[in-house]
């Protein structure tokens, strides 16, 4: 499923299904960022002041608990959505940055098709994987390679293991509409199917990090 | 209320500072009075001091109403000491100030000559003709000296210092020696002179910001070349625009690693200019533009690695610099651990442009679920909880208008307050203990909530939501 997996150097959108799922979406983005890069590579996380009020600060011990090294994390707080997108456009053009997470709350009229196309083009040219995290927002036309909806799921095995239900809402090249139920394994940095508890997800290969390989 | 300062016309009416406001009003009913604002005076003095940086890099404040400039080696640029004094006076008077200027061999001498009346030709005679009030010794000491018949500095200077010190005070002798130039007291400049600097002066003031910026680019290239010769790079660049009417505007940019590449510095400065809430106002034009590099670090000639590792690092550093310049120093940060049990104090955000050693972070054992949330609220959010008393797990809580029914919980994880760090802390007053629970609600969302206080510590302990798990 999803041949080639989760392509690097592209723009991907992740919608929190509900405001309450924002932490799950952020966690999912962190995990993808872990999978998409080498362990040492820097990770830039752009947020708005608004995000801090609504979902709190990014907490480094929690980032470490998901299997990422907080030392690689650089946090940038923009005062508003326009500054956020400007910073995102700059960061997406930087080929020294492998992964960029842009957290954007609310409708955000500044993030229109043009802005998203600009980000997608910059990502393709520089090789930066751009993860656009949307909370409290409805999907609108965009130039993203894939668009996902993320919601929290009950943890099946050990209580408190991060688990998600993700749905592929849209894909540029291929069918969409599939759903998965995934659980994150920090020690191996992979997603698993909690029902099977088997390794469903292949390790990332160069050029593409698969989120899910088997059907 | 008393009068602090007067303008010349009020002085001519016979008022003096220190007079109570009621007396002054009785004498001059139409007196216009304004509140004394020492902080504003100080800020204004600082602005004037910055404006004087055009003459010399060594400018010090002499609060509340003086400036001291070290003009050694600078005066010839302005036609000697007289020319410099005239130019300084003209510019300061243009801002509406009343100015008295004097030059001396030491800062103390110049200061005394500027503040007190004197006679006589050369500096030595002038100093000796000063009244002993110029020593600023205070009422009592001055009276004692006057009673002894010592009216001028010259009267004191001819007597043996040891006798004066024994009879009056050591402080007076010290002041006297400063005045006479026997001891030099170094001034503390408002900005220490930068190790690398370049400036351009214009015969005609430049009225276009765009042209001023292009001149600035040339200056940056100049300092870049100089730094290249010395194998150093700058971590901070201060661009100062001196307006012909005496005001200045300084823009600073900081970089995460030493740079001397003119293009990247100019790009940062332009970024800074674009981000200004109040644009640079040339007024009647800039007549001096200067670039200072106050912070330098060694930077060897660049050598590129084949794999491009250092290139991507450099690009990343440049990106951080740009974001820092645009958003501000406190908005682009890295996180560092702090050794404490209190969760909200366990991380500290430091500016990303600063050097930071990578630190080790604690992680739970393999196979364990995360024990700390991805998002943390600071301050924690109060919630309404239904839980078993005294220390049972919570069943249900209400947060932001929504009810959450708890399906799974893990805890409590008891975190005691750090009484040894509290101001009023003691073993018998330990502060409130927190009982943390990791809970999962019916929809699968995971939260970190805590009860602030045990039932034996507090009558009705409150519950708070502290974090959100992925």
XYZ file of C-alpha atoms in Angstrom:
685
model
C 0.000 0.000 0.000
C 1.211 3.515 -0.774
C 3.970 2.341 -3.077
C 7.257 3.974 -2.295
C 5.848 5.102 1.009
C 6.053 8.553 2.435
C 8.126 10.523 -0.028
C 10.831 12.811 1.166
C 11.404 16.281 -0.233
C 7.680 16.855 -0.539
C 4.980 18.727 1.277
C 2.683 16.582 3.412
C -0.332 17.803 5.323
C -1.589 16.328 8.560
C -4.951 17.388 9.916
C -5.882 16.770 13.499
C -9.365 15.320 13.147
C -10.507 17.339 16.125
C -8.918 20.058 18.267
C -8.371 17.433 20.949
C -6.293 15.359 18.563
C -3.688 18.066 18.085
C -1.185 16.363 20.366
C -1.619 13.120 18.460
C -1.053 14.858 15.157
C 2.016 16.611 16.587
C 3.276 13.295 17.905
C 2.698 11.651 14.548
C 4.611 14.463 12.852
C 7.498 14.015 15.294
C 7.592 10.303 14.578
C 7.606 10.838 10.824
C 10.385 13.366 11.272
C 12.346 10.739 13.192
C 11.831 8.250 10.390
C 12.572 10.665 7.594
C 16.045 11.667 8.775
C 19.251 10.484 10.257
C 19.493 10.820 14.010
C 21.859 13.769 13.981
C 20.071 15.950 11.476
C 18.435 19.141 12.691
C 14.678 19.493 12.848
C 13.042 22.892 12.698
C 9.608 23.264 14.258
C 7.768 26.476 13.411
C 4.813 27.482 15.537
C 2.578 30.461 16.185
C 2.101 32.151 19.534
C -1.472 30.945 19.283
C -0.377 27.287 19.326
C 1.358 27.757 22.643
C -1.835 29.025 24.222
C -3.961 26.239 22.794
C -1.812 23.172 23.126
C 1.048 24.160 25.387
C 4.792 24.200 24.883
C 6.755 21.522 23.146
C 8.239 19.549 25.990
C 11.699 18.213 25.307
C 11.553 15.258 27.747
C 8.413 14.169 25.885
C 10.191 14.499 22.548
C 12.963 12.324 23.925
C 10.332 9.792 25.060
C 9.176 9.433 21.464
C 12.683 8.459 20.435
C 13.978 11.724 19.044
C 16.951 13.647 20.331
C 15.709 17.042 21.587
C 19.141 18.500 20.905
C 18.381 18.458 17.191
C 15.167 20.341 17.696
C 15.075 24.057 16.916
C 11.877 25.841 17.857
C 10.829 29.036 16.146
C 7.817 31.000 17.353
C 6.182 33.321 14.849
C 3.891 36.094 16.053
C 1.250 35.424 13.383
C 0.403 33.177 10.444
C 1.976 35.479 7.850
C 5.324 35.480 9.646
C 4.957 31.729 10.113
C 4.550 31.102 6.392
C 7.372 33.466 5.540
C 9.650 31.588 7.901
C 8.406 28.293 6.489
C 9.163 29.394 2.922
C 12.686 30.391 3.936
C 13.268 27.177 5.842
C 11.907 24.998 3.036
C 14.441 26.566 0.690
C 17.323 25.661 2.990
C 18.908 22.473 1.716
C 20.761 22.025 5.000
C 17.468 21.264 6.707
C 16.101 17.752 6.167
C 12.769 18.101 7.959
C 10.608 21.088 8.662
C 7.444 20.936 10.747
C 5.040 23.843 10.362
C 2.288 23.932 12.953
C -0.621 26.044 11.885
C -3.776 26.565 13.920
C -7.174 27.662 12.709
C -8.375 28.481 9.218
C -5.334 30.506 8.238
C -6.401 32.358 5.068
C -2.753 33.194 4.369
C -2.131 29.530 3.651
C -3.795 29.428 0.248
C -3.008 27.375 -2.812
C -0.242 29.773 -3.856
C 1.492 29.620 -0.500
C 1.275 25.864 -0.384
C 2.540 25.526 -3.969
C 5.446 27.755 -3.062
C 6.276 25.509 -0.123
C 5.925 22.354 -2.228
C 8.226 23.686 -4.952
C 10.803 24.842 -2.416
C 10.687 21.441 -0.754
C 11.256 19.623 -4.044
C 14.153 21.841 -4.979
C 15.954 21.770 -1.642
C 15.170 18.214 -0.557
C 13.503 19.338 2.662
C 10.549 17.266 3.801
C 7.865 19.721 4.890
C 5.284 18.473 7.355
C 2.355 20.854 7.588
C 0.481 20.289 10.795
C -3.059 21.665 10.838
C -5.279 21.796 13.869
C -8.771 23.189 14.159
C -8.944 23.516 10.372
C -10.813 22.095 7.401
C -8.854 20.797 4.422
C -8.639 23.297 1.581
C -7.062 22.969 -1.875
C -3.320 22.657 -1.596
C -0.273 21.467 -3.462
C 0.586 18.843 -0.881
C 1.776 15.441 -2.011
C -0.416 13.686 0.542
C -3.021 14.786 3.026
C -3.790 12.812 6.140
C -6.237 12.952 8.973
C -4.855 11.870 12.332
C -6.764 11.017 15.462
C -5.818 9.437 18.707
C -6.639 5.765 19.119
C -6.944 3.614 22.190
C -3.695 1.987 23.040
C -4.091 -1.729 22.604
C -1.122 -3.289 24.293
C 0.635 -1.520 27.116
C -1.414 1.370 28.460
C -0.198 4.706 27.215
C 1.664 3.576 24.122
C 1.101 6.193 21.427
C -1.503 4.865 18.976
C -3.218 6.548 16.073
C -5.848 6.131 13.465
C -4.739 7.735 10.266
C -6.667 8.185 7.092
C -5.157 9.070 3.750
C -7.496 11.800 2.555
C -5.793 12.665 -0.662
C -2.798 11.661 -2.686
C -1.489 13.331 -5.813
C -0.579 10.142 -7.607
C -2.801 7.304 -6.621
C -5.918 6.265 -4.805
C -6.746 7.578 -1.376
C -9.206 6.839 1.366
C -7.344 4.073 3.167
C -7.222 3.915 6.939
C -4.666 2.455 9.268
C -4.456 1.837 12.931
C -0.868 2.266 14.046
C 1.093 2.078 17.217
C 4.523 3.678 17.641
C 7.433 1.629 18.819
C 10.030 3.983 20.177
C 12.831 1.488 20.613
C 12.851 0.484 16.972
C 11.462 3.758 15.647
C 8.762 2.022 13.642
C 5.010 2.020 13.361
C 3.237 -1.285 14.015
C -0.243 -2.613 13.645
C -1.326 -3.011 17.264
C -3.635 -5.915 16.386
C -0.866 -7.972 14.841
C 1.961 -6.563 16.918
C 4.150 -7.452 13.991
C 6.494 -5.281 12.066
C 4.218 -3.863 9.427
C 6.413 -1.042 8.385
C 9.663 -1.494 6.606
C 12.692 0.459 7.654
C 13.184 3.611 5.693
C 15.072 3.183 2.506
C 17.120 5.913 0.982
C 14.924 8.458 -0.723
C 11.676 7.396 0.848
C 10.609 6.614 4.329
C 7.757 4.171 4.275
C 4.994 4.758 6.729
C 3.301 1.567 5.730
C 4.408 -1.016 3.266
C 2.290 -4.085 3.687
C -1.412 -4.224 3.067
C 7.271 68.872 46.003
C 10.379 70.801 45.110
C 11.875 72.307 42.004
C 14.572 70.133 40.471
C 15.610 72.088 37.410
C 14.885 75.514 35.959
C 15.169 77.105 32.570
C 17.173 80.371 32.249
C 14.129 82.656 32.327
C 12.921 81.076 35.565
C 16.413 81.533 36.952
C 16.272 85.247 36.096
C 13.073 85.523 38.124
C 15.060 84.572 41.190
C 13.910 80.993 41.566
C 16.395 78.275 42.343
C 16.333 74.526 42.361
C 15.486 72.973 45.706
C 12.817 75.593 46.340
C 9.486 74.110 47.371
C 6.791 74.286 44.729
C 4.395 76.215 46.986
C 6.997 78.971 47.580
C 7.827 79.144 43.896
C 4.132 79.426 42.972
C 3.693 82.148 45.577
C 6.473 84.162 43.958
C 5.625 83.423 40.336
C 1.989 82.366 40.035
C 2.205 81.744 36.257
C 5.095 79.268 36.688
C 4.833 76.322 34.300
C 5.722 73.085 36.109
C 6.397 69.621 34.736
C 7.012 66.390 36.603
C 10.614 65.367 37.050
C 11.296 62.109 35.201
C 14.863 60.942 35.966
C 14.492 57.807 33.839
C 13.523 59.842 30.776
C 16.416 62.230 31.435
C 18.741 59.291 31.598
C 17.414 57.854 28.326
C 17.809 61.204 26.652
C 21.376 61.467 27.961
C 22.080 58.015 26.563
C 20.749 59.052 23.168
C 22.951 62.130 23.197
C 25.896 59.935 24.163
C 25.197 57.668 21.189
C 25.071 60.706 18.954
C 28.531 61.674 20.246
C 29.948 58.329 19.126
C 30.513 60.060 15.799
C 33.472 61.897 17.352
C 35.123 59.138 19.318
C 34.335 55.554 20.256
C 34.974 56.402 23.941
C 31.930 58.220 25.266
C 30.873 57.887 28.895
C 27.824 59.117 30.750
C 28.213 61.552 33.613
C 24.709 61.462 35.049
C 22.488 63.294 35.484
C 23.496 65.860 32.891
C 27.005 65.315 31.596
C 28.904 63.435 28.930
C 32.610 62.625 29.006
C 34.394 61.954 25.747
C 37.921 60.658 25.356
C 39.108 62.553 22.296
C 42.751 61.441 22.324
C 43.776 61.055 18.714
C 40.368 62.069 17.361
C 40.329 65.843 17.454
C 42.486 66.401 14.353
C 39.688 64.933 12.242
C 37.479 67.857 13.202
C 40.016 70.682 13.013
C 41.571 70.393 16.421
C 40.024 70.637 19.850
C 38.346 73.970 19.086
C 36.786 72.608 15.912
C 35.584 69.500 17.708
C 34.116 71.534 20.570
C 32.388 73.868 18.132
C 30.912 71.018 16.106
C 29.747 69.163 19.228
C 28.227 72.325 20.659
C 26.421 73.164 17.414
C 24.855 69.716 17.138
C 23.842 69.459 20.769
C 22.397 72.987 20.771
C 20.387 72.017 17.700
C 18.564 69.481 19.872
C 17.554 72.298 22.232
C 20.161 71.671 24.894
C 22.184 74.263 26.763
C 25.767 73.138 26.414
C 29.003 73.927 28.248
C 32.083 72.304 26.815
C 35.574 72.103 28.201
C 38.633 70.047 27.365
C 41.213 68.889 29.866
C 44.115 66.541 30.256
C 42.085 64.231 32.455
C 38.400 63.466 32.572
C 38.125 65.030 36.032
C 39.785 68.263 34.897
C 37.581 68.587 31.842
C 34.510 67.887 33.906
C 35.396 70.488 36.553
C 36.178 73.130 33.937
C 32.869 72.481 32.186
C 30.844 72.706 35.359
C 32.494 75.598 37.227
C 33.488 79.170 36.421
C 37.208 79.735 35.990
C 39.750 82.336 34.866
C 43.172 82.267 33.345
C 44.773 81.166 30.145
C 46.136 77.645 30.088
C 44.600 74.617 31.666
C 46.925 74.520 34.642
C 46.048 78.063 35.663
C 42.371 77.534 34.946
C 42.239 74.498 37.216
C 43.982 76.385 39.986
C 41.547 79.259 39.698
C 38.558 76.974 40.331
C 36.742 77.407 43.630
C 37.054 74.465 45.969
C 33.395 73.623 45.379
C 34.720 72.101 42.146
C 36.015 69.231 44.264
C 32.390 68.334 45.081
C 33.211 67.224 48.576
C 29.865 67.897 50.174
C 28.677 70.734 52.400
C 30.597 69.947 55.571
C 34.017 69.288 54.075
C 33.741 72.341 51.846
C 32.895 74.538 54.833
C 35.858 73.159 56.747
C 38.206 73.990 53.883
C 36.769 77.490 53.506
C 37.179 78.135 57.220
C 40.826 77.152 56.904
C 41.167 79.870 54.275
C 41.433 77.575 51.298
C 39.240 79.183 48.641
C 40.548 77.834 45.351
C 42.026 74.635 44.060
C 45.292 76.516 43.667
C 45.332 77.285 47.411
C 45.165 73.596 48.130
C 47.589 72.534 45.426
C 50.504 74.513 46.886
C 50.188 72.827 50.265
C 51.664 69.408 51.035
C 49.152 66.682 50.269
C 49.943 64.656 53.354
C 49.010 67.567 55.608
C 45.737 68.116 53.772
C 44.903 64.435 53.960
C 45.583 64.352 57.680
C 43.628 67.489 58.451
C 40.699 67.150 56.104
C 39.996 63.936 54.266
C 41.793 61.494 52.049
C 38.953 61.773 49.600
C 39.543 65.489 49.082
C 43.188 64.884 48.291
C 42.281 62.159 45.863
C 39.861 64.465 44.046
C 42.507 67.171 43.988
C 45.048 64.850 42.403
C 42.501 63.849 39.776
C 41.878 67.494 38.997
C 45.560 68.309 38.762
C 46.115 65.400 36.446
C 48.394 63.491 38.803
C 46.103 60.491 38.798
C 44.015 59.437 35.828
C 40.614 57.911 36.322
C 39.690 55.903 33.239
C 36.221 56.518 31.859
C 33.746 53.710 31.331
C 32.503 54.048 27.758
C 28.826 53.352 27.028
C 29.980 50.949 24.376
C 33.435 49.438 24.479
C 35.281 50.234 21.263
C 34.802 47.453 18.725
C 37.843 45.475 17.634
C 36.870 45.837 13.984
C 35.135 48.864 12.611
C 34.696 50.848 9.432
C 32.912 54.103 8.775
C 32.144 56.506 6.021
C 31.602 60.246 6.329
C 29.741 62.251 3.762
C 30.274 65.865 2.812
C 26.581 66.098 2.007
C 24.091 64.176 4.153
C 22.593 61.106 2.495
C 18.817 61.345 2.488
C 17.961 57.985 0.901
C 17.803 54.904 3.067
C 18.446 52.682 0.058
C 21.684 54.498 -0.754
C 22.685 54.402 2.914
C 22.193 50.630 2.872
C 24.322 50.242 -0.240
C 27.081 52.240 1.470
C 26.658 49.943 4.441
C 27.205 46.935 2.151
C 30.518 48.441 1.053
C 31.486 48.951 4.684
C 30.576 45.352 5.496
C 32.758 44.212 2.620
C 35.599 46.336 4.054
C 35.363 44.858 7.544
C 34.974 41.424 5.925
C 38.267 41.871 4.114
C 39.999 43.022 7.256
C 38.639 40.078 9.213
C 39.769 37.779 6.412
C 43.332 39.068 6.786
C 43.188 38.478 10.538
C 41.497 35.052 10.275
C 38.566 36.112 12.386
C 34.826 36.356 11.891
C 32.158 38.452 13.553
C 29.360 37.137 15.764
C 27.636 40.504 16.015
C 27.422 43.448 13.684
C 26.207 46.881 14.784
C 25.315 49.292 12.015
C 24.979 52.869 13.244
C 23.427 55.649 11.191
C 24.305 59.138 12.428
C 21.802 61.743 11.348
C 23.010 65.244 10.623
C 20.681 66.621 13.307
C 22.553 64.665 15.968
C 20.330 61.610 16.398
C 21.495 58.066 15.784
C 19.953 54.760 14.930
C 21.731 51.479 15.609
C 20.729 48.134 14.120
C 22.318 44.947 15.403
C 22.392 41.524 13.878
C 23.741 38.421 15.532
C 24.958 35.232 13.955
C 25.204 31.727 15.349
C 28.756 31.244 14.171
C 31.488 33.660 13.117
C 30.976 35.043 9.606
C 32.765 37.510 7.413
C 30.922 36.897 4.171
C 29.604 40.324 3.205
C 26.579 38.986 1.336
C 25.159 37.047 4.245
C 25.729 39.905 6.692
C 24.099 42.399 4.340
C 21.166 40.042 3.860
C 20.729 39.845 7.642
C 20.866 43.615 7.997
C 18.307 44.071 5.215
C 16.135 41.488 6.926
C 16.431 43.550 10.086
C 15.542 46.760 8.282
C 12.466 45.166 6.700
C 11.324 43.840 10.032
C 11.483 47.209 11.775
C 8.170 48.432 13.109
C 9.335 52.021 12.682
C 11.418 52.399 9.543
C 14.756 54.175 9.593
C 14.030 57.862 9.229
C 16.852 59.690 7.461
C 15.461 63.088 8.574
C 17.728 65.646 6.992
C 20.089 62.884 5.996
C 22.818 60.704 7.427
C 26.288 62.176 7.505
C 28.167 59.255 9.071
C 27.529 55.543 8.670
C 29.517 53.090 10.684
C 29.709 49.333 11.070
C 31.146 47.886 14.281
C 31.965 44.262 14.927
C 31.976 44.093 18.729
C 32.134 40.312 19.030
C 34.773 38.458 17.055
C 35.901 34.862 16.999
C 38.620 32.992 15.170
C 37.517 31.825 11.736
C 40.013 30.033 9.542
C 39.831 30.279 5.785
C 36.924 28.187 4.538
C 37.640 24.731 3.253
C 34.767 22.766 1.862
C 34.290 19.132 2.671
C 33.683 16.750 -0.193
C 30.578 15.193 1.313
C 29.025 18.604 1.782
C 28.521 18.016 5.481
C 29.860 21.383 6.477
C 27.923 23.078 3.678
C 24.595 21.891 4.998
C 25.659 22.894 8.502
C 26.541 26.343 7.250
C 23.236 26.663 5.446
C 21.428 25.617 8.587
C 23.334 28.212 10.645
C 22.495 30.877 8.077
C 18.814 29.911 8.266
C 18.853 30.192 12.065
C 20.505 33.604 11.791
C 17.872 34.817 9.365
C 14.985 33.584 11.458
C 16.585 35.062 14.577
C 17.039 38.407 12.884
C 13.480 38.448 11.631
C 11.577 36.999 14.574
C 13.832 38.086 17.419
C 16.410 36.405 19.588
C 13.919 34.904 22.034
C 11.750 33.324 19.393
C 14.232 30.934 17.798
C 15.402 28.574 20.458
C 16.821 25.232 21.417
C 15.842 23.295 24.488
C 18.275 22.350 27.222
C 17.620 20.115 30.236
C 17.626 21.434 33.789
C 18.332 19.163 36.722
C 15.075 19.324 38.652
C 12.071 17.127 39.429
C 9.526 19.837 38.759
C 8.318 19.064 35.241
C 7.752 22.603 34.006
C 11.236 23.615 35.100
C 12.975 20.614 33.579
C 13.622 22.350 30.282
C 14.953 25.761 29.456
C 14.741 27.387 26.061
C 17.934 29.146 25.006
C 18.454 31.312 21.937
C 19.536 29.118 19.040
C 22.234 31.594 17.990
C 24.125 30.929 21.181
C 26.586 28.089 21.425
C 25.187 25.118 23.253
C 26.657 21.783 24.124
C 24.331 18.884 23.351
C 22.984 17.529 26.606
C 21.723 14.113 27.586
C 17.976 13.608 28.068
C 16.368 10.919 30.157
C 14.261 8.303 28.434
C 12.098 5.558 29.902
C 13.241 1.975 29.688
C 12.764 0.011 26.480
C 9.205 -1.139 25.947
C 7.754 1.315 28.437
C 5.268 3.894 27.207
C 6.366 7.540 27.332
C 6.371 8.913 30.861
C 6.464 12.564 29.834
C 4.037 14.338 27.490
C 4.883 15.889 24.140
C 3.085 19.123 24.969
C 3.267 20.760 28.355
C 1.100 23.565 29.668
C 2.879 26.181 31.699
C 1.077 27.172 33.869
C -0.930 23.942 34.275
C -4.607 24.171 33.364
C -7.114 23.775 36.183
C -9.622 20.971 35.606
C -12.630 19.572 37.436
C -12.084 15.971 38.402
C -14.121 13.189 39.907
C -11.783 10.952 41.815
C -11.716 8.652 44.795
C -10.765 10.346 48.044
C -8.094 10.423 49.412
C -5.704 9.223 46.752
C -7.629 7.159 44.270
C -7.331 7.500 40.526
C -9.495 10.013 38.673
C -12.643 8.771 36.904
C -13.696 11.682 34.832
C -12.552 15.230 34.275
C -13.757 18.356 32.593
C -11.350 20.475 30.601
C -12.236 23.340 28.288
C -15.940 22.582 28.251
C -15.444 18.918 27.369
C -15.877 15.831 29.563
C -13.298 13.071 29.392
C -14.103 9.628 30.766
C -10.973 7.909 31.869
C -10.512 4.427 30.502
C -6.971 3.653 31.540
C -4.701 5.242 34.052
C -1.154 4.828 35.230
C 0.051 6.310 38.473
C 0.350 8.061 40.715
C 3.855 9.282 40.104
C 4.546 11.320 43.204
C 6.668 14.428 42.750
C 7.488 16.263 45.953
C 8.121 19.968 45.935
C 11.729 21.037 46.093
C 11.591 22.743 49.471
C 15.362 23.244 49.492
C 15.015 25.589 46.551
C 12.124 27.582 47.945
C 12.762 30.956 49.492
C 10.910 30.142 52.702
C 11.548 26.421 52.399
C 12.293 24.147 55.329
C 11.892 20.460 56.079
C 8.781 21.143 58.125
C 7.271 23.370 55.438
C 7.816 21.276 52.359
C 5.131 22.753 50.086
C 2.590 20.740 48.151
C 3.272 17.322 46.701
C 1.952 16.496 43.250
C 0.460 13.147 42.304
C 0.729 12.693 38.564
C -1.463 10.304 36.560
C -1.111 9.364 32.936
C -4.650 8.790 31.771
C -6.311 7.757 28.539
C -9.883 8.760 27.857
C -12.534 6.759 26.014
C -11.539 8.265 22.674
C -7.921 7.289 23.075
C -6.523 10.693 23.975
C -3.756 10.641 26.519
C -3.323 13.306 29.171
C -1.010 14.061 32.035
C -2.961 15.304 35.037
C -2.010 15.847 38.646
C -3.512 16.544 42.023
C -1.760 19.452 43.657
C -1.376 18.397 47.248
C -2.134 15.306 49.290
C -5.240 15.272 51.417
C -3.147 15.491 54.573
C -1.388 18.564 53.174
C -4.392 20.476 51.975
C -8.090 20.408 52.577
C -9.364 20.406 49.002
C -6.458 19.818 46.664
C -6.961 21.098 43.129
C -6.503 19.082 39.950
C -4.610 20.303 36.952
C -3.998 19.154 33.424
C -0.303 19.504 32.762
C 0.393 17.907 29.436
C -0.805 16.108 26.340
C 0.669 12.815 25.186
C 0.896 11.852 21.558
